Tab-separated table of C-alpha atoms in Angstrom:
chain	number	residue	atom	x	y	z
Z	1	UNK	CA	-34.159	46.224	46.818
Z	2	UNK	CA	-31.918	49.140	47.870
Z	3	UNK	CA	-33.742	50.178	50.814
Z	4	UNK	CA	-34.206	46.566	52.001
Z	5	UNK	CA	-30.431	45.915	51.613
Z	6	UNK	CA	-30.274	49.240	53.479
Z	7	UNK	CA	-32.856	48.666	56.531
Z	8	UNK	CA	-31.232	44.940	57.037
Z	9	UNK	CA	-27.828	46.778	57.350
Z	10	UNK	CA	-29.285	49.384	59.996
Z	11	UNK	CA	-30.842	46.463	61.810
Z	12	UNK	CA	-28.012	44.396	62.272
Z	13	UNK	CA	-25.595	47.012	63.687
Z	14	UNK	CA	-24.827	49.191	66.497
Z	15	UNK	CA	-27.325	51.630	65.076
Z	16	UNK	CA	-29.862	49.282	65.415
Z	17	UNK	CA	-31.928	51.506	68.946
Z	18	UNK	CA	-31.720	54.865	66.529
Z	19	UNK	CA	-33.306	52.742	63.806
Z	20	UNK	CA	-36.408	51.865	65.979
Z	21	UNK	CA	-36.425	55.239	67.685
Z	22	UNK	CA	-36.440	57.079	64.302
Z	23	UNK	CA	-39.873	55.253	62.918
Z	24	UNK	CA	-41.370	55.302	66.362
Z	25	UNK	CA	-40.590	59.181	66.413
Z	26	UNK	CA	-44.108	60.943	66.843
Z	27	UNK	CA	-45.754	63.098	64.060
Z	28	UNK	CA	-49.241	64.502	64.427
Z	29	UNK	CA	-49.835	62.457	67.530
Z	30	UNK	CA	-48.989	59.079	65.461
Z	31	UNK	CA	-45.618	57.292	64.917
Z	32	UNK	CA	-43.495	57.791	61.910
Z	33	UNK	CA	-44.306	54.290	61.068
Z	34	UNK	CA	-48.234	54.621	61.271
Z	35	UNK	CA	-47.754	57.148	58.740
Z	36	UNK	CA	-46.069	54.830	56.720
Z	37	UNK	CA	-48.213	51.796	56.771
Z	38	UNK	CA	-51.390	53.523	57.131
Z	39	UNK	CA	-50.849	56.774	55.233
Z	40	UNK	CA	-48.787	55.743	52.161
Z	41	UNK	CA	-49.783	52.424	51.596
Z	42	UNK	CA	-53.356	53.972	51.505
Z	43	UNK	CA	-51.951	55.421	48.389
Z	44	UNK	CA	-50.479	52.607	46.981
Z	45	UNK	CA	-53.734	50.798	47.255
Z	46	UNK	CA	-55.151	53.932	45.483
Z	47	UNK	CA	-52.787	53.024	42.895
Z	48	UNK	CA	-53.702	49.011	42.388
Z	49	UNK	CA	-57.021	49.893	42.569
Z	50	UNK	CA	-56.931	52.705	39.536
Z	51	UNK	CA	-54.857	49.784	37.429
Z	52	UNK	CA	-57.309	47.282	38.475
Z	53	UNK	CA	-60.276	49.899	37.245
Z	54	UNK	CA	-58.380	50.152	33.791
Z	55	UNK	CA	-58.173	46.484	33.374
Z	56	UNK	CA	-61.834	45.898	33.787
Z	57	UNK	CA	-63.179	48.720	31.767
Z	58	UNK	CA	-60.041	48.763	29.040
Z	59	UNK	CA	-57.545	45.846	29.639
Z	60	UNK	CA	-57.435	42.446	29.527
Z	61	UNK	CA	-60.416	42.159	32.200
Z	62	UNK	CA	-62.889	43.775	30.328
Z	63	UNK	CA	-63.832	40.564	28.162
Z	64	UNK	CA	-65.253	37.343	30.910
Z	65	UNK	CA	-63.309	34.873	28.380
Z	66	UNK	CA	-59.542	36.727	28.658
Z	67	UNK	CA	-60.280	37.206	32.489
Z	68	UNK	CA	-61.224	33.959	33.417
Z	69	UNK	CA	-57.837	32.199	33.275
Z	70	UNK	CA	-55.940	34.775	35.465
Z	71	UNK	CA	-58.633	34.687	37.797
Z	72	UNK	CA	-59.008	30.977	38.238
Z	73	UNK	CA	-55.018	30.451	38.483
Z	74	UNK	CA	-55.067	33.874	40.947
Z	75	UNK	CA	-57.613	32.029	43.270
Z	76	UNK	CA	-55.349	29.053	42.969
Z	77	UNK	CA	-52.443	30.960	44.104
Z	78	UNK	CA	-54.261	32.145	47.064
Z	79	UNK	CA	-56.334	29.327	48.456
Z	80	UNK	CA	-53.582	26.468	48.468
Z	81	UNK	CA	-50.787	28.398	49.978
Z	82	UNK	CA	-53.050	29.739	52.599
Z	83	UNK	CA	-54.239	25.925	53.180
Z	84	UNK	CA	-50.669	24.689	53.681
Z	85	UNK	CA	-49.956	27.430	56.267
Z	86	UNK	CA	-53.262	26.325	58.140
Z	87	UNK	CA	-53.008	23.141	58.153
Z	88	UNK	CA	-49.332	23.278	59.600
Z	89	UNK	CA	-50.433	25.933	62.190
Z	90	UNK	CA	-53.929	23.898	63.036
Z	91	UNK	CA	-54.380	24.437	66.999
Z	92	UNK	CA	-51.876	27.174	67.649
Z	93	UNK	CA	-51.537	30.498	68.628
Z	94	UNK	CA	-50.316	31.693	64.408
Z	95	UNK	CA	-53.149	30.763	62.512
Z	96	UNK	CA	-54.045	34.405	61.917
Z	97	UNK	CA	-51.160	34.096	59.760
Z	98	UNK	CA	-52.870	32.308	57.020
Z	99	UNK	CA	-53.089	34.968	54.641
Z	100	UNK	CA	-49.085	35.903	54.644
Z	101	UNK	CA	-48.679	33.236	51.811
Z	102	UNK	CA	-51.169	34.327	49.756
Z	103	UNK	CA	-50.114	37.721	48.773
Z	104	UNK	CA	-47.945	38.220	45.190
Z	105	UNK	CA	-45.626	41.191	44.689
Z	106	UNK	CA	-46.676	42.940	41.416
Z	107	UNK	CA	-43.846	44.875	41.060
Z	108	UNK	CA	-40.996	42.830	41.303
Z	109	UNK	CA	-42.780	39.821	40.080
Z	110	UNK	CA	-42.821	42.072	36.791
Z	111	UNK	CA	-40.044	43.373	37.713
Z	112	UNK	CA	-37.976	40.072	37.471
Z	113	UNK	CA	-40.080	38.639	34.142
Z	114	UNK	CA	-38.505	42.075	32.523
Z	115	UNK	CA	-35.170	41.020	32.735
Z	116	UNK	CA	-35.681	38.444	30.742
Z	117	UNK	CA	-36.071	40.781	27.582
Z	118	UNK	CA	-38.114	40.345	24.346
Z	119	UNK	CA	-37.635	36.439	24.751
Z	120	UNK	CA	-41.055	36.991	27.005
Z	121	UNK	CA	-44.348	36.674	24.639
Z	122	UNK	CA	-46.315	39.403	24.979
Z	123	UNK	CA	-49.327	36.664	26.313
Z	124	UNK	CA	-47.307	35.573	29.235
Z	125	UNK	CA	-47.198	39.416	30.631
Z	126	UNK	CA	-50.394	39.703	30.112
Z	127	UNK	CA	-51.055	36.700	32.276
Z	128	UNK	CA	-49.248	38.326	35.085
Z	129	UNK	CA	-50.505	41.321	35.163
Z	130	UNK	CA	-53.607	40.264	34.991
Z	131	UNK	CA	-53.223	37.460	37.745
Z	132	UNK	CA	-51.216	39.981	40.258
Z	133	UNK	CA	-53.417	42.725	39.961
Z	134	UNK	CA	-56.522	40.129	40.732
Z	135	UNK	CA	-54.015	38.303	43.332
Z	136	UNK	CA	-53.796	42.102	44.930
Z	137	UNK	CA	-57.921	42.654	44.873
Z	138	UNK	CA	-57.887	39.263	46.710
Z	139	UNK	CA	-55.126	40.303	49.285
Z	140	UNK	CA	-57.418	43.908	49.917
Z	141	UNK	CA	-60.388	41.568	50.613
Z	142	UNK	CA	-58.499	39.118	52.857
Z	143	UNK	CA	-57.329	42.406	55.109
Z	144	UNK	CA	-61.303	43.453	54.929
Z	145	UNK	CA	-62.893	40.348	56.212
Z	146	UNK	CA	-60.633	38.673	58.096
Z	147	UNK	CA	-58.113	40.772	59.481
Z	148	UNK	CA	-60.903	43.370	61.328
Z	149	UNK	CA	-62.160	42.329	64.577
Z	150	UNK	CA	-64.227	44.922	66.092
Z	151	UNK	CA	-66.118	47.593	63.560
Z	152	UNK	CA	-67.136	50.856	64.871
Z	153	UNK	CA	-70.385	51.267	63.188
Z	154	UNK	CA	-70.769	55.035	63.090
Z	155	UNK	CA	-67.415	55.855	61.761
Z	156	UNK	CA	-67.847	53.180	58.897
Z	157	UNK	CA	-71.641	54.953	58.123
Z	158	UNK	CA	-70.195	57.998	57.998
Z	159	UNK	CA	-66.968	56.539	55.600
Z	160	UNK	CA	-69.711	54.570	53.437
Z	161	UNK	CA	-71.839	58.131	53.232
Z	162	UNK	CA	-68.724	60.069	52.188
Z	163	UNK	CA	-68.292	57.297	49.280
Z	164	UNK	CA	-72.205	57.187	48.671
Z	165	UNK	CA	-71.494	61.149	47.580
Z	166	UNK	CA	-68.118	60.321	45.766
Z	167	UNK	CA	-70.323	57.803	43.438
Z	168	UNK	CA	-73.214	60.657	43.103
Z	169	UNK	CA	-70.602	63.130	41.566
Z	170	UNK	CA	-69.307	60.328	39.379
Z	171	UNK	CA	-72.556	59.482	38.002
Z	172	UNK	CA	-73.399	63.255	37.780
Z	173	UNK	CA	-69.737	63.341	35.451
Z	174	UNK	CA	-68.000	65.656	37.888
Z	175	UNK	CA	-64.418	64.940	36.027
Z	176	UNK	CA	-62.561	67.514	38.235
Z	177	UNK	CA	-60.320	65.024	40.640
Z	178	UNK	CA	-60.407	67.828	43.768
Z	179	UNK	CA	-63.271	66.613	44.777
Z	180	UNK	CA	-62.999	62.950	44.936
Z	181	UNK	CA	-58.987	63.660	46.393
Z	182	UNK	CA	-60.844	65.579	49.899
Z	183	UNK	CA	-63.833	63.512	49.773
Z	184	UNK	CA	-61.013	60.779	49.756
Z	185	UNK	CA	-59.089	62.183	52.735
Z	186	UNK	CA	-62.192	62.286	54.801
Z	187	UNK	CA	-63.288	59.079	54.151
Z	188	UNK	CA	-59.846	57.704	54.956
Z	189	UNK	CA	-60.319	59.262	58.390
Z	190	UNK	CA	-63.226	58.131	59.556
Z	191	UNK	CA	-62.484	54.400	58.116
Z	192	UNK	CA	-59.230	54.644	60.095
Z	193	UNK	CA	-61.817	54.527	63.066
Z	194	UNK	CA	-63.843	51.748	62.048
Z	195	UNK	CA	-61.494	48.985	63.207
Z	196	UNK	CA	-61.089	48.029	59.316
Z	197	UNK	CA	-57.819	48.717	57.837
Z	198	UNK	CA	-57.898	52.106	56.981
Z	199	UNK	CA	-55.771	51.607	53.536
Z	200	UNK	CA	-58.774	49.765	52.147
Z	201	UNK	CA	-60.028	53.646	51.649
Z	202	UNK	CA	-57.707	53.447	48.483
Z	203	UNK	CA	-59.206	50.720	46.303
Z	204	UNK	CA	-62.362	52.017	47.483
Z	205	UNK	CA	-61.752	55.552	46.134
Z	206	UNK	CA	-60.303	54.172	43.149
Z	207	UNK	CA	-63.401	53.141	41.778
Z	208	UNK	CA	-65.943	55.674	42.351
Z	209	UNK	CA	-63.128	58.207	40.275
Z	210	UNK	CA	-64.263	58.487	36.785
Z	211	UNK	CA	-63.415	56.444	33.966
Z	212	UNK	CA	-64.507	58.816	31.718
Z	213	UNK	CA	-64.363	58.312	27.761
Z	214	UNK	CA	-61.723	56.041	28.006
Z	215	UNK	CA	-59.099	58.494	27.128
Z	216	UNK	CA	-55.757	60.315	28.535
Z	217	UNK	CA	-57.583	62.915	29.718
Z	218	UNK	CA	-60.298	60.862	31.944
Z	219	UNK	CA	-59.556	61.766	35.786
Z	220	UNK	CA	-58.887	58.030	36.624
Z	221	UNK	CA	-55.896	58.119	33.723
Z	222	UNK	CA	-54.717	61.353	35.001
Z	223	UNK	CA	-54.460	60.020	38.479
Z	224	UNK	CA	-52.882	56.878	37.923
Z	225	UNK	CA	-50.089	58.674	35.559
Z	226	UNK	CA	-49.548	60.871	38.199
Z	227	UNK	CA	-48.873	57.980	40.957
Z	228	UNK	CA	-46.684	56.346	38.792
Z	229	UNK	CA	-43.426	57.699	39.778
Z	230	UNK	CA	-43.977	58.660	43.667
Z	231	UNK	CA	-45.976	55.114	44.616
Z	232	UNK	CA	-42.795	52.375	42.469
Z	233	UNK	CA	-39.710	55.479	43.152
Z	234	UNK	CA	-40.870	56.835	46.839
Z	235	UNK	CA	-43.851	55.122	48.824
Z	236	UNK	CA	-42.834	51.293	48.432
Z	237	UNK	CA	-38.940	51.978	49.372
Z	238	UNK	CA	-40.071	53.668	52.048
Z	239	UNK	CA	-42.148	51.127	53.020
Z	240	UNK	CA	-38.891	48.798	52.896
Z	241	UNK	CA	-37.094	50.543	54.922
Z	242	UNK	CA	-39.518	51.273	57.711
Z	243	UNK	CA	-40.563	47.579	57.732
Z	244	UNK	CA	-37.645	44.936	56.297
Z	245	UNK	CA	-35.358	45.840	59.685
Z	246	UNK	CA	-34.769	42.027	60.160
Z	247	UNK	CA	-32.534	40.947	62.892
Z	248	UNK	CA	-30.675	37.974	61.655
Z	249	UNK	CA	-28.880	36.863	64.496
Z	250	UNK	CA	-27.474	33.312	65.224
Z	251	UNK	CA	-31.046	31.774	66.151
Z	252	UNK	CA	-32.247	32.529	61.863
Z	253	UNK	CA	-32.444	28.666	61.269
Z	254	UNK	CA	-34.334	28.376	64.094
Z	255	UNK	CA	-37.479	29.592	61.701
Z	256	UNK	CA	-36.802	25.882	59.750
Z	257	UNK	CA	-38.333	24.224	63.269
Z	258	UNK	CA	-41.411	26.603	63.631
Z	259	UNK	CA	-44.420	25.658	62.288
Z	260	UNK	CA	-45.347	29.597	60.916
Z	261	UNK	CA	-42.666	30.298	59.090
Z	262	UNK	CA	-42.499	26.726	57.871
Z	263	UNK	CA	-45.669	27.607	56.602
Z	264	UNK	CA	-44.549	31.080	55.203
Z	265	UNK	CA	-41.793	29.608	52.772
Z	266	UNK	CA	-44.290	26.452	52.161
Z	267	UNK	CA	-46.791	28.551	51.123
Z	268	UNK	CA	-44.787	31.080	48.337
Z	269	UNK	CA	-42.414	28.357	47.285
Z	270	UNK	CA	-44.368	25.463	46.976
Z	271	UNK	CA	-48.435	26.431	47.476
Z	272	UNK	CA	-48.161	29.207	45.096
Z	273	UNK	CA	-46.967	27.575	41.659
Z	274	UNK	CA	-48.578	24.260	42.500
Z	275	UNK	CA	-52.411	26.314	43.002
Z	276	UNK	CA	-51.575	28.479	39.903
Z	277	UNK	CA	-50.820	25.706	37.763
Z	278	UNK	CA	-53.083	23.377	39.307
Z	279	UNK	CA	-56.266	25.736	39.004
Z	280	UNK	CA	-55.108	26.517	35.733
Z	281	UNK	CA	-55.037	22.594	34.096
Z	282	UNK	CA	-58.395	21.999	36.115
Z	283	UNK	CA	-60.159	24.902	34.338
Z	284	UNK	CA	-58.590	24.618	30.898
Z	285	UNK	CA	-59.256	21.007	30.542
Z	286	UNK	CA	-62.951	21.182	32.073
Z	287	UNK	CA	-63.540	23.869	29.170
Z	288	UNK	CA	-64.399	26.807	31.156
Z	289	UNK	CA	-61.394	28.448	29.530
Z	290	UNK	CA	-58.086	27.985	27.334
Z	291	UNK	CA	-54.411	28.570	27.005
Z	292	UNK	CA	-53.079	31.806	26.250
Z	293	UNK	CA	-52.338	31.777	22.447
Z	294	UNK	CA	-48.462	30.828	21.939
Z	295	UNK	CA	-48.148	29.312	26.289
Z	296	UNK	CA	-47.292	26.056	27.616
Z	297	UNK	CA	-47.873	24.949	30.583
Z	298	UNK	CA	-44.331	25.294	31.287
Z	299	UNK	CA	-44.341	29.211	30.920
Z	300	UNK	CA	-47.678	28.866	33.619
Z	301	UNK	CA	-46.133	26.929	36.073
Z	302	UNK	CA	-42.471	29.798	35.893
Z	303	UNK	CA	-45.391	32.260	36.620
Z	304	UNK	CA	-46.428	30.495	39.512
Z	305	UNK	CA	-42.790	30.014	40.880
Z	306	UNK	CA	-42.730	33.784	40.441
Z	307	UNK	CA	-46.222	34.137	42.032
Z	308	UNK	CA	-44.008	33.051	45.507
Z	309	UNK	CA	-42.538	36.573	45.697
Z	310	UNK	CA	-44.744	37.917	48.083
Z	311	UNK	CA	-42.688	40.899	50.012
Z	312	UNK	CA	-44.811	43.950	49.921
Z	313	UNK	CA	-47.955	42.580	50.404
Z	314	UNK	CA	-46.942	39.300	52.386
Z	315	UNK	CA	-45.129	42.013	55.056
Z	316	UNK	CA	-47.877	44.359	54.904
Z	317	UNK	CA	-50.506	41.531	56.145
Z	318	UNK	CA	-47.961	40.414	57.954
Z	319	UNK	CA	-48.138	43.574	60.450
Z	320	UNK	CA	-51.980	43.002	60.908
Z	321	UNK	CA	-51.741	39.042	61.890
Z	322	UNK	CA	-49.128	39.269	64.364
Z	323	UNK	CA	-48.431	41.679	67.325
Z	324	UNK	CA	-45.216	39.940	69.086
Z	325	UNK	CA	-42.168	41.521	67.801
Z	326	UNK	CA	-40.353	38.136	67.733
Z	327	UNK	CA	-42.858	36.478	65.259
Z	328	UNK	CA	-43.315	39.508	63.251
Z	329	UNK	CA	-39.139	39.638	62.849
Z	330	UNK	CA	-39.276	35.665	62.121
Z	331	UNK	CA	-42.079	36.228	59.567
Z	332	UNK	CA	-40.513	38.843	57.674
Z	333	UNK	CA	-37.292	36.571	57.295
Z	334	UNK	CA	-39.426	33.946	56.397
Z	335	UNK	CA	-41.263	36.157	53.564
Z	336	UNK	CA	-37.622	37.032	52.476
Z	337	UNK	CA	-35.342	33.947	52.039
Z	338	UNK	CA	-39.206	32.733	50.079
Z	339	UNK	CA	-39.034	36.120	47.973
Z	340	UNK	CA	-35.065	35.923	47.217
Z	341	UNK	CA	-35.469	32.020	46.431
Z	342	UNK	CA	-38.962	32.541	44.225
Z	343	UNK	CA	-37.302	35.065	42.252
Z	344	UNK	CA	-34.148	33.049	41.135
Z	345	UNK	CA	-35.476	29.557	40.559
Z	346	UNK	CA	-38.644	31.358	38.510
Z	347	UNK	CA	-35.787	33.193	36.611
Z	348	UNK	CA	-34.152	30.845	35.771
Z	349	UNK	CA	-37.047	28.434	34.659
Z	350	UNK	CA	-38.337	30.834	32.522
Z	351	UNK	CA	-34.889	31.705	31.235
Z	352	UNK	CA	-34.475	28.199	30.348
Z	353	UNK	CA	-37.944	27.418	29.127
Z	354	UNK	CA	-38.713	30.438	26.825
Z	355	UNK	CA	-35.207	30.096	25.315
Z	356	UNK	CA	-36.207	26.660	24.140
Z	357	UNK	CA	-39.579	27.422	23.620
Z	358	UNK	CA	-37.900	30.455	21.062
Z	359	UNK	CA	-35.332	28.034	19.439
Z	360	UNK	CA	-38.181	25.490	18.525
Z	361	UNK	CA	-40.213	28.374	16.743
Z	362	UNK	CA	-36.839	29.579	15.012
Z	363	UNK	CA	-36.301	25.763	13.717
């Protein structure tokens, strides 16, 4: 939040040309930036991907029945807001924006549920977690299929061959994480030729690092602990500040009249809690699955107002739809005023709800 306040500041002065000139500054014959977005996201992906691997094999994913909620009311949260952006961009030249709606910040989604203190039943973090972290897989396999145009089939059999000996050396038990941290590096190279998105590397690697026993000392625990501070603390604030430089200039309500950004704040504000909750009922009252133990619908739908704060991820897939520095600028305003206005009415629902919901138990 700093480092957006801080890169919206820089952007809106007189400092604004040093600002651009700073991230487009070449390093290792690629732009500060590319580093950013390319390099360091790669290991935030890492990251989701190692959570996502404890979930299934130790967490709340690892029984069908507990998963099968989060999933349906993730799906939910994807497919409706990416409808409502489609169908108000049917025809023109933004429908490659699409996906921008679909994507759900995980940290300051539970971020923002924290600040409401113990009042929050342990269920309904569970719930998020679980949904953003499957919200996130769904986001990674948006980018895979349709945000790569033209695959360079060499590179991505020499990528898939570097992973095809990552996964021997798991199976084989080969718990030292050197090996799977170069193998890793290489294989983000030559996928960074391939045409697909070379940060897909991370979820990739993610899984083929070993589980082990289930313990603290398993190399996928190990990793994950160590990414904990430098990926929340370093790599996303710097990925604020490199890419939240909106120009707000005396044009900003012009993005109320255009059809994409329309379909931006549609799609978080509106699409999102409506396909979470929707999804949700349809499931639960077909019998496929049930209601957390001690959650209304009430605390569901608060999740899917929060569900609207895309940010990271919206930005981030923002940067592959568009090229036009105009749209991309009108996007990311678009994905903010939807974040900023997500985040306080699903505060203050849940404020208000779970405070009842807490008196009612009390009486």
């Amino acid at each position: 939040m700093v480092c957006t306040t801080i890169s919206l500041l820089w952007a809106n002065s007189s400092l604004h040309a040093i600002y651009q000139q700073f991230w487009l500054y070449p390093v290792a014959g690629q732009t500060i930036a590319f580093w950013v977005n390319d390099g360091l996201m790669a290991i935030f992906f890492l990251l989701i991907g190692l959570e996502l691997e404890r979930e299934i094999y130790d967490g709340e994913l690892s029984e069908f029945k507990n998963a099968l909620l989060p999933i349906v009311a993730a799906l939910g949260g994807m497919m409706v807001p990416a409808a409502i952006h489609a169908i108000l961009n049917k025809g023109t030249v933004y429908t490659s924006g699409a996906g921008i709606p679909m994507a759900t910040d995980i940290a300051f989604t539970l971020g923002i549920l924290s600040l409401l203190g113990k009042r929050v039943p342990t269920s309904l973090k569970v719930f998020l977690t679980a949904l953003a972290v499957i919200d996130d897989l769904g986001a990674m396999g948006v980018i895979a299929i349709f945000y790569t145009h033209t695959i360079n089939w060499l590179n991505l059999s020499i990528a898939m061959g570097i992973y095809g000996f990552l996964f021997i050396l798991n199976k084989k038990k080969v718990y030292r994480l050197w090996p799977y941290i170069i193998g890793g590096l290489f294989m983000w190279f030559f996928m960074l030729h391939t045409g697909i998105h070379a940060t897909i590397t991370g979820v990739l690697l993610a899984f083929v690092i070993p589980f082990g026993e289930r313990t603290n000392k398993s190399p996928s625990f190990r990793l994950q602990h160590l990414l904990h501070f430098p990926v929340p603390f370093i790599i996303i604030p710097i990925f604020a500040l490199a890419n939240t430089a909106i120009v707000i200039d005396s044009s900003w309500s012009g993005i109320f009249s255009h059809s994409n950004e329309l379909g931006i704040l549609g799609g978080l504000i509106i699409g999102k809690p409506i396909g979470i909750i929707l999804f949700s009922m349809v499931a639960v009252s077909l019998g496929i699955c049930t209601l957390p133990l001690g959650l209304k619908w009430k605390h569901i739908f608060g999740v899917g107002i929060l569900g609207g704060l895309g940010f990271t991820m919206s930005i981030f897939i923002t940067l592959l739809a568009f090229r036009n520095p105009d749209t991309v600028n009108a996007s990311k305003l678009a994905i903010l005023m939807a974040s900023i206005i997500s985040g306080i009415i699903g505060w203050i629902w849940l404020k208000i709800t779970l405070k009842k919901s807490t008196l009612a138990i009390k009486k």
